[in-house]
Amino acid sequence: MASTAGKPAIEHTNPLARTLLAKLDYDQLTNCMRCGFCLPACPTFSETGMEPASPRGRITMMKAAVDGLMVPDQQFQDQMHQCLGCRACEPACPADVKYGQLIEQTKEAIEEHTTHSLPIKVIRKTVFKTLFPKRGSLKLLGGSMAFYQKSGLQKVARATGVMKLLPKQLSEMEAILPPASSKGVIERIGTFYPAKGEAIAKVAMFRGCIMDVMFADTNVNTVELLSAAGFDVYIPESQVCCGALHAHSGEMKDARGLAAINIDTFKQLDVDYIVSNAGGCGALLVEYDHLMQEDEKYRESAKWFASRVIDVSTLVVEKGRIPKFEQKESSLQTEKIKVTYQDSCHLRNVMKGSNAPRTLMKQIVNAEYVEMVESDRCCGSAGIYNVVQPEMAGSILEHKMEHANNTQASYMLTSNPGCLLQMKLGIEKHKPEQPMKAMHIVDFLHDRMVVSK
């Protein structure tokens, strides 16, 4: 809820400035002490060295627009859109400024005053209102992509050079997409999967939208890992997209609508935990209480929901019976397999879940965990950032791959599908001397899980 305390009594002539005044939490704007602790944590500031490209700079511009000291022109809007939303600035902030909330409020205001071209309108309507909110549309997308990949059309498209007609960033991403499917986790294993042994707790899995189309195997592996760790797993069929991409794109009304459906769906199960295997999804799910705080109907239920959201690695480490993991490949080699990890920004900075994945990786027999320099810095994926801001995303990825290559690791693990695709892209472009494979940590652990007979 945007605080009205201390807001300037200004009659703005600029429409966007009026909306910013109405939406922005003025307490959070004034909480920023301009100390600069956020500067080294910010990827866009590190890339540009420009004050407006930092959290402090963006907050200064927000407040100046609200106070009537500047007009929120196109340069203002461009700087807001250049923000990755990684929220690395929040753990670094001694004043606990909720920057993530401020940038989402700002993007919502900007979107209300943006006139898109007809093609962009069609794309946004298709993505935000037809594709992500509806399971049927996602299944159709998954089936269509699977046909494209398996029928030979993909090979023909690449051989004939058709892919070169796409923007470079899209053709590069197409080259590293995993096998798609119209059959998600529920179609494969049902809506309930019992714990191995005595059940520790009753959990519900959040399956995601694209996650259940492009990474359905990971969802299945997540359920089986949770079961092995001692959890009864429920997968409610009526759940929908978390709304993260909507929120990051200024479509807050749609994000709240999706949140309401998910809250109703999961509350009916009365579970102990709601498990996410995607840092980007989990970060919004755990903040449903903030998202819905102005909705009297859902305010309390949203608090119930948010208090139960937890990442799969954190749940297994802190509450479960950790299965035994063994790196079988190393039996044929003289050295241990080296494994490194790229943090999901939202898992680390919002869900505070950076330790558990590392704990699990260090438990694998015959595998050596190597900490990557700046593993906590964003890889440049950030939802669809690498598509809409390809230049900045590409520059960030170049620096990331320098550190990745220096680890000499055979496996690059991460905990978010967007990060996984971005790291696959980086590996494909750099082709490191030490062959490296990018995997979701759940898939890596599942492949090495020792199943008791």
PDB file of C-alpha atoms in Angstrom, residues 70-282:
ATOM      1  CA  MET A  70      11.786  16.813 -12.551  1.00  0.00           C
ATOM      2  CA  VAL A  71       9.495  15.635 -15.315  1.00  0.00           C
ATOM      3  CA  PRO A  72       9.429  11.818 -15.667  1.00  0.00           C
ATOM      4  CA  ASP A  73      10.397  11.940 -19.345  1.00  0.00           C
ATOM      5  CA  GLN A  74      11.563   9.175 -21.677  1.00  0.00           C
ATOM      6  CA  GLN A  75      15.038   9.079 -20.118  1.00  0.00           C
ATOM      7  CA  PHE A  76      13.426   8.562 -16.717  1.00  0.00           C
ATOM      8  CA  GLN A  77      11.365   5.697 -18.085  1.00  0.00           C
ATOM      9  CA  ASP A  78      14.333   4.128 -19.882  1.00  0.00           C
ATOM     10  CA  GLN A  79      16.355   4.044 -16.657  1.00  0.00           C
ATOM     11  CA  MET A  80      13.511   2.357 -14.805  1.00  0.00           C
ATOM     12  CA  HIS A  81      13.141  -0.269 -17.515  1.00  0.00           C
ATOM     13  CA  GLN A  82      16.904  -0.875 -17.552  1.00  0.00           C
ATOM     14  CA  CYS A  83      16.706  -2.101 -13.960  1.00  0.00           C
ATOM     15  CA  LEU A  84      17.021  -5.892 -13.856  1.00  0.00           C
ATOM     16  CA  GLY A  85      14.867  -6.156 -10.749  1.00  0.00           C
ATOM     17  CA  CYS A  86      17.458  -8.508  -9.232  1.00  0.00           C
ATOM     18  CA  ARG A  87      17.059  -6.760  -5.851  1.00  0.00           C
ATOM     19  CA  ALA A  88      20.681  -7.280  -4.856  1.00  0.00           C
ATOM     20  CA  CYS A  89      20.492  -3.743  -3.487  1.00  0.00           C
ATOM     21  CA  GLU A  90      18.059  -4.767  -0.734  1.00  0.00           C
ATOM     22  CA  PRO A  91      20.385  -6.991   1.349  1.00  0.00           C
ATOM     23  CA  ALA A  92      23.069  -4.296   0.970  1.00  0.00           C
ATOM     24  CA  CYS A  93      20.804  -1.491   2.204  1.00  0.00           C
ATOM     25  CA  PRO A  94      21.322  -0.508   5.893  1.00  0.00           C
ATOM     26  CA  ALA A  95      17.965   1.315   5.888  1.00  0.00           C
ATOM     27  CA  ASP A  96      16.033  -1.723   4.574  1.00  0.00           C
ATOM     28  CA  VAL A  97      14.536   0.249   1.691  1.00  0.00           C
ATOM     29  CA  LYS A  98      12.030  -1.893  -0.223  1.00  0.00           C
ATOM     30  CA  TYR A  99      13.453  -1.090  -3.620  1.00  0.00           C
ATOM     31  CA  GLY A 100      11.688  -3.980  -5.324  1.00  0.00           C
ATOM     32  CA  GLN A 101       8.323  -2.573  -4.329  1.00  0.00           C
ATOM     33  CA  LEU A 102       9.289   0.918  -5.507  1.00  0.00           C
ATOM     34  CA  ILE A 103      10.440  -0.246  -8.942  1.00  0.00           C
ATOM     35  CA  GLU A 104       7.265  -2.304  -9.449  1.00  0.00           C
ATOM     36  CA  GLN A 105       5.088   0.644  -8.407  1.00  0.00           C
ATOM     37  CA  THR A 106       7.024   2.838 -10.840  1.00  0.00           C
ATOM     38  CA  LYS A 107       6.707   0.387 -13.724  1.00  0.00           C
ATOM     39  CA  GLU A 108       2.988   0.053 -13.048  1.00  0.00           C
ATOM     40  CA  ALA A 109       2.631   3.819 -13.266  1.00  0.00           C
ATOM     41  CA  ILE A 110       4.675   3.972 -16.464  1.00  0.00           C
ATOM     42  CA  GLU A 111       2.616   1.210 -18.063  1.00  0.00           C
ATOM     43  CA  GLU A 112      -0.612   3.112 -17.361  1.00  0.00           C
ATOM     44  CA  HIS A 113       0.713   5.997 -19.468  1.00  0.00           C
ATOM     45  CA  THR A 114       2.387   4.012 -22.254  1.00  0.00           C
ATOM     46  CA  THR A 115       0.810   3.778 -25.689  1.00  0.00           C
ATOM     47  CA  HIS A 116       2.078   0.647 -27.386  1.00  0.00           C
ATOM     48  CA  SER A 117       2.156   0.013 -31.116  1.00  0.00           C
ATOM     49  CA  LEU A 118      -0.418  -2.440 -32.474  1.00  0.00           C
ATOM     50  CA  PRO A 119       2.065  -5.361 -32.737  1.00  0.00           C
ATOM     51  CA  ILE A 120       3.237  -4.813 -29.141  1.00  0.00           C
ATOM     52  CA  LYS A 121      -0.375  -4.577 -27.943  1.00  0.00           C
ATOM     53  CA  VAL A 122      -1.150  -7.908 -29.599  1.00  0.00           C
ATOM     54  CA  ILE A 123       1.946  -9.557 -28.114  1.00  0.00           C
ATOM     55  CA  ARG A 124       1.263  -8.250 -24.603  1.00  0.00           C
ATOM     56  CA  LYS A 125      -2.384  -9.268 -24.738  1.00  0.00           C
ATOM     57  CA  THR A 126      -1.479 -12.730 -26.015  1.00  0.00           C
ATOM     58  CA  VAL A 127       1.245 -13.274 -23.405  1.00  0.00           C
ATOM     59  CA  PHE A 128      -0.315 -11.691 -20.328  1.00  0.00           C
ATOM     60  CA  LYS A 129      -4.015 -12.436 -20.829  1.00  0.00           C
ATOM     61  CA  THR A 130      -4.186 -15.551 -23.005  1.00  0.00           C
ATOM     62  CA  LEU A 131      -0.999 -17.592 -22.656  1.00  0.00           C
ATOM     63  CA  PHE A 132       0.322 -17.453 -19.085  1.00  0.00           C
ATOM     64  CA  PRO A 133      -2.980 -17.372 -17.177  1.00  0.00           C
ATOM     65  CA  LYS A 134      -4.519 -20.367 -18.961  1.00  0.00           C
ATOM     66  CA  ARG A 135      -3.288 -23.929 -18.630  1.00  0.00           C
ATOM     67  CA  GLY A 136      -4.963 -24.927 -21.911  1.00  0.00           C
ATOM     68  CA  SER A 137      -2.991 -22.298 -23.828  1.00  0.00           C
ATOM     69  CA  LEU A 138       0.243 -23.415 -22.196  1.00  0.00           C
ATOM     70  CA  LYS A 139      -0.432 -27.060 -23.113  1.00  0.00           C
ATOM     71  CA  LEU A 140      -1.062 -25.981 -26.705  1.00  0.00           C
ATOM     72  CA  LEU A 141       2.194 -24.031 -26.695  1.00  0.00           C
ATOM     73  CA  GLY A 142       4.083 -26.996 -25.257  1.00  0.00           C
ATOM     74  CA  GLY A 143       2.587 -29.381 -27.785  1.00  0.00           C
ATOM     75  CA  SER A 144       3.331 -27.047 -30.686  1.00  0.00           C
ATOM     76  CA  MET A 145       6.922 -26.556 -29.593  1.00  0.00           C
ATOM     77  CA  ALA A 146       7.378 -30.287 -29.079  1.00  0.00           C
ATOM     78  CA  PHE A 147       6.093 -30.927 -32.627  1.00  0.00           C
ATOM     79  CA  TYR A 148       8.463 -28.269 -33.977  1.00  0.00           C
ATOM     80  CA  GLN A 149      11.406 -29.850 -32.166  1.00  0.00           C
ATOM     81  CA  LYS A 150      10.646 -33.503 -32.966  1.00  0.00           C
ATOM     82  CA  SER A 151       9.110 -33.362 -36.457  1.00  0.00           C
ATOM     83  CA  GLY A 152      12.187 -32.095 -38.258  1.00  0.00           C
ATOM     84  CA  LEU A 153      10.872 -28.551 -38.662  1.00  0.00           C
ATOM     85  CA  GLN A 154      13.506 -27.262 -36.267  1.00  0.00           C
ATOM     86  CA  LYS A 155      16.315 -28.798 -38.323  1.00  0.00           C
ATOM     87  CA  VAL A 156      14.825 -27.394 -41.528  1.00  0.00           C
ATOM     88  CA  ALA A 157      14.443 -23.915 -40.011  1.00  0.00           C
ATOM     89  CA  ARG A 158      18.068 -23.900 -38.909  1.00  0.00           C
ATOM     90  CA  ALA A 159      19.436 -25.408 -42.125  1.00  0.00           C
ATOM     91  CA  THR A 160      17.607 -22.944 -44.382  1.00  0.00           C
ATOM     92  CA  GLY A 161      18.617 -19.901 -42.353  1.00  0.00           C
ATOM     93  CA  VAL A 162      15.051 -18.990 -41.390  1.00  0.00           C
ATOM     94  CA  MET A 163      16.172 -18.412 -37.802  1.00  0.00           C
ATOM     95  CA  LYS A 164      18.366 -15.546 -39.009  1.00  0.00           C
ATOM     96  CA  LEU A 165      15.194 -13.597 -39.760  1.00  0.00           C
ATOM     97  CA  LEU A 166      14.515 -13.395 -36.024  1.00  0.00           C
ATOM     98  CA  PRO A 167      16.222 -10.854 -33.781  1.00  0.00           C
ATOM     99  CA  LYS A 168      19.626 -12.177 -32.754  1.00  0.00           C
ATOM    100  CA  GLN A 169      18.698 -12.666 -29.115  1.00  0.00           C
ATOM    101  CA  LEU A 170      15.649 -14.775 -30.032  1.00  0.00           C
ATOM    102  CA  SER A 171      17.522 -16.982 -32.495  1.00  0.00           C
ATOM    103  CA  GLU A 172      20.232 -17.559 -29.883  1.00  0.00           C
ATOM    104  CA  MET A 173      17.665 -18.541 -27.258  1.00  0.00           C
ATOM    105  CA  GLU A 174      15.896 -20.883 -29.689  1.00  0.00           C
ATOM    106  CA  ALA A 175      19.132 -22.793 -30.115  1.00  0.00           C
ATOM    107  CA  ILE A 176      19.372 -23.734 -26.442  1.00  0.00           C
ATOM    108  CA  LEU A 177      15.716 -24.381 -25.556  1.00  0.00           C
ATOM    109  CA  PRO A 178      15.114 -27.727 -23.797  1.00  0.00           C
ATOM    110  CA  PRO A 179      12.592 -30.266 -25.149  1.00  0.00           C
ATOM    111  CA  ALA A 180       9.057 -28.960 -24.696  1.00  0.00           C
ATOM    112  CA  SER A 181       5.992 -30.996 -23.774  1.00  0.00           C
ATOM    113  CA  SER A 182       2.234 -30.635 -23.456  1.00  0.00           C
ATOM    114  CA  LYS A 183       2.300 -33.067 -20.533  1.00  0.00           C
ATOM    115  CA  GLY A 184       3.185 -31.419 -17.255  1.00  0.00           C
ATOM    116  CA  VAL A 185       3.815 -32.869 -13.835  1.00  0.00           C
ATOM    117  CA  ILE A 186       0.140 -33.680 -13.130  1.00  0.00           C
ATOM    118  CA  GLU A 187      -0.298 -35.490 -16.448  1.00  0.00           C
ATOM    119  CA  ARG A 188       2.765 -37.571 -15.599  1.00  0.00           C
ATOM    120  CA  ILE A 189       2.378 -38.448 -11.935  1.00  0.00           C
ATOM    121  CA  GLY A 190      -1.018 -37.149 -10.780  1.00  0.00           C
ATOM    122  CA  THR A 191      -2.024 -34.676  -8.071  1.00  0.00           C
ATOM    123  CA  PHE A 192      -0.623 -36.574  -5.063  1.00  0.00           C
ATOM    124  CA  TYR A 193       2.709 -38.284  -4.429  1.00  0.00           C
ATOM    125  CA  PRO A 194       3.304 -39.910  -1.012  1.00  0.00           C
ATOM    126  CA  ALA A 195       6.383 -39.577   1.143  1.00  0.00           C
ATOM    127  CA  LYS A 196       8.966 -42.327   1.268  1.00  0.00           C
ATOM    128  CA  GLY A 197       8.692 -43.579   4.833  1.00  0.00           C
ATOM    129  CA  GLU A 198       6.927 -41.650   7.570  1.00  0.00           C
ATOM    130  CA  ALA A 199       5.639 -38.298   6.350  1.00  0.00           C
ATOM    131  CA  ILE A 200       7.255 -35.258   7.972  1.00  0.00           C
ATOM    132  CA  ALA A 201       4.814 -32.706   6.580  1.00  0.00           C
ATOM    133  CA  LYS A 202       2.133 -32.066   4.001  1.00  0.00           C
ATOM    134  CA  VAL A 203       3.376 -29.830   1.186  1.00  0.00           C
ATOM    135  CA  ALA A 204       1.942 -28.434  -2.025  1.00  0.00           C
ATOM    136  CA  MET A 205       4.080 -27.899  -5.081  1.00  0.00           C
ATOM    137  CA  PHE A 206       3.822 -24.773  -7.203  1.00  0.00           C
ATOM    138  CA  ARG A 207       4.331 -26.091 -10.732  1.00  0.00           C
ATOM    139  CA  GLY A 208       4.610 -22.742 -12.550  1.00  0.00           C
ATOM    140  CA  CYS A 209       3.567 -21.975 -16.116  1.00  0.00           C
ATOM    141  CA  ILE A 210       6.506 -22.119 -18.534  1.00  0.00           C
ATOM    142  CA  MET A 211       8.227 -24.311 -15.953  1.00  0.00           C
ATOM    143  CA  ASP A 212       5.627 -27.025 -16.542  1.00  0.00           C
ATOM    144  CA  VAL A 213       5.972 -26.769 -20.328  1.00  0.00           C
ATOM    145  CA  MET A 214       9.718 -26.392 -20.868  1.00  0.00           C
ATOM    146  CA  PHE A 215      10.960 -28.015 -17.660  1.00  0.00           C
ATOM    147  CA  ALA A 216       8.326 -30.612 -16.852  1.00  0.00           C
ATOM    148  CA  ASP A 217      11.023 -33.172 -16.065  1.00  0.00           C
ATOM    149  CA  THR A 218      12.363 -30.817 -13.390  1.00  0.00           C
ATOM    150  CA  ASN A 219       8.903 -30.588 -11.838  1.00  0.00           C
ATOM    151  CA  VAL A 220       8.626 -34.381 -11.712  1.00  0.00           C
ATOM    152  CA  ASN A 221      12.118 -34.645 -10.255  1.00  0.00           C
ATOM    153  CA  THR A 222      11.199 -32.037  -7.645  1.00  0.00           C
ATOM    154  CA  VAL A 223       8.240 -34.102  -6.475  1.00  0.00           C
ATOM    155  CA  GLU A 224      10.344 -37.274  -6.282  1.00  0.00           C
ATOM    156  CA  LEU A 225      13.097 -35.446  -4.364  1.00  0.00           C
ATOM    157  CA  LEU A 226      10.551 -34.083  -1.888  1.00  0.00           C
ATOM    158  CA  SER A 227       9.059 -37.554  -1.460  1.00  0.00           C
ATOM    159  CA  ALA A 228      12.486 -39.052  -0.796  1.00  0.00           C
ATOM    160  CA  ALA A 229      13.086 -36.319   1.780  1.00  0.00           C
ATOM    161  CA  GLY A 230       9.922 -37.326   3.651  1.00  0.00           C
ATOM    162  CA  PHE A 231       7.116 -35.124   2.372  1.00  0.00           C
ATOM    163  CA  ASP A 232       3.613 -35.925   1.162  1.00  0.00           C
ATOM    164  CA  VAL A 233       3.322 -33.835  -2.005  1.00  0.00           C
ATOM    165  CA  TYR A 234       0.099 -32.374  -3.382  1.00  0.00           C
ATOM    166  CA  ILE A 235      -0.048 -30.662  -6.776  1.00  0.00           C
ATOM    167  CA  PRO A 236      -3.318 -28.700  -7.036  1.00  0.00           C
ATOM    168  CA  GLU A 237      -4.615 -28.758 -10.583  1.00  0.00           C
ATOM    169  CA  SER A 238      -6.397 -25.384 -10.517  1.00  0.00           C
ATOM    170  CA  GLN A 239      -3.257 -23.366  -9.705  1.00  0.00           C
ATOM    171  CA  VAL A 240      -2.203 -20.763 -12.277  1.00  0.00           C
ATOM    172  CA  CYS A 241       0.811 -18.631 -13.191  1.00  0.00           C
ATOM    173  CA  CYS A 242       2.304 -16.822 -10.182  1.00  0.00           C
ATOM    174  CA  GLY A 243       2.045 -13.429 -11.892  1.00  0.00           C
ATOM    175  CA  ALA A 244       5.732 -12.500 -11.650  1.00  0.00           C
ATOM    176  CA  LEU A 245       6.147 -11.568 -15.308  1.00  0.00           C
ATOM    177  CA  HIS A 246       2.969  -9.504 -15.082  1.00  0.00           C
ATOM    178  CA  ALA A 247       4.215  -7.660 -12.007  1.00  0.00           C
ATOM    179  CA  HIS A 248       7.634  -6.982 -13.532  1.00  0.00           C
ATOM    180  CA  SER A 249       5.960  -5.613 -16.673  1.00  0.00           C
ATOM    181  CA  GLY A 250       3.583  -3.209 -14.915  1.00  0.00           C
ATOM    182  CA  GLU A 251       0.501  -5.439 -15.262  1.00  0.00           C
ATOM    183  CA  MET A 252      -0.249  -5.402 -11.537  1.00  0.00           C
ATOM    184  CA  LYS A 253      -4.009  -5.853 -11.850  1.00  0.00           C
ATOM    185  CA  ASP A 254      -3.530  -9.128 -13.711  1.00  0.00           C
ATOM    186  CA  ALA A 255      -0.840 -10.210 -11.215  1.00  0.00           C
ATOM    187  CA  ARG A 256      -3.294  -9.706  -8.351  1.00  0.00           C
ATOM    188  CA  GLY A 257      -5.986 -11.635 -10.207  1.00  0.00           C
ATOM    189  CA  LEU A 258      -3.686 -14.620 -10.605  1.00  0.00           C
ATOM    190  CA  ALA A 259      -2.611 -14.363  -6.977  1.00  0.00           C
ATOM    191  CA  ALA A 260      -6.233 -14.521  -5.836  1.00  0.00           C
ATOM    192  CA  ILE A 261      -6.774 -17.789  -7.743  1.00  0.00           C
ATOM    193  CA  ASN A 262      -3.626 -19.333  -6.291  1.00  0.00           C
ATOM    194  CA  ILE A 263      -4.467 -18.262  -2.749  1.00  0.00           C
ATOM    195  CA  ASP A 264      -7.928 -19.854  -2.986  1.00  0.00           C
ATOM    196  CA  THR A 265      -6.504 -23.003  -4.555  1.00  0.00           C
ATOM    197  CA  PHE A 266      -3.730 -23.660  -2.061  1.00  0.00           C
ATOM    198  CA  LYS A 267      -5.649 -22.622   1.039  1.00  0.00           C
ATOM    199  CA  GLN A 268      -8.201 -25.356   0.392  1.00  0.00           C
ATOM    200  CA  LEU A 269      -5.436 -27.924   0.915  1.00  0.00           C
ATOM    201  CA  ASP A 270      -4.373 -26.485   4.281  1.00  0.00           C
ATOM    202  CA  VAL A 271      -0.756 -27.526   3.705  1.00  0.00           C
ATOM    203  CA  ASP A 272       2.267 -26.930   5.916  1.00  0.00           C
ATOM    204  CA  TYR A 273       4.422 -25.585   3.082  1.00  0.00           C
ATOM    205  CA  ILE A 274       4.051 -24.317  -0.486  1.00  0.00           C
ATOM    206  CA  VAL A 275       7.155 -25.368  -2.413  1.00  0.00           C
ATOM    207  CA  SER A 276       8.731 -23.529  -5.324  1.00  0.00           C
ATOM    208  CA  ASN A 277      11.577 -24.753  -7.528  1.00  0.00           C
ATOM    209  CA  ALA A 278      11.921 -21.470  -9.452  1.00  0.00           C
ATOM    210  CA  GLY A 279      13.452 -18.492  -7.685  1.00  0.00           C
ATOM    211  CA  GLY A 280      11.607 -15.987  -9.860  1.00  0.00           C
ATOM    212  CA  CYS A 281       8.219 -17.494  -9.028  1.00  0.00           C
ATOM    213  CA  GLY A 282       9.011 -17.999  -5.369  1.00  0.00           C
TER     214      GLY A 282
END
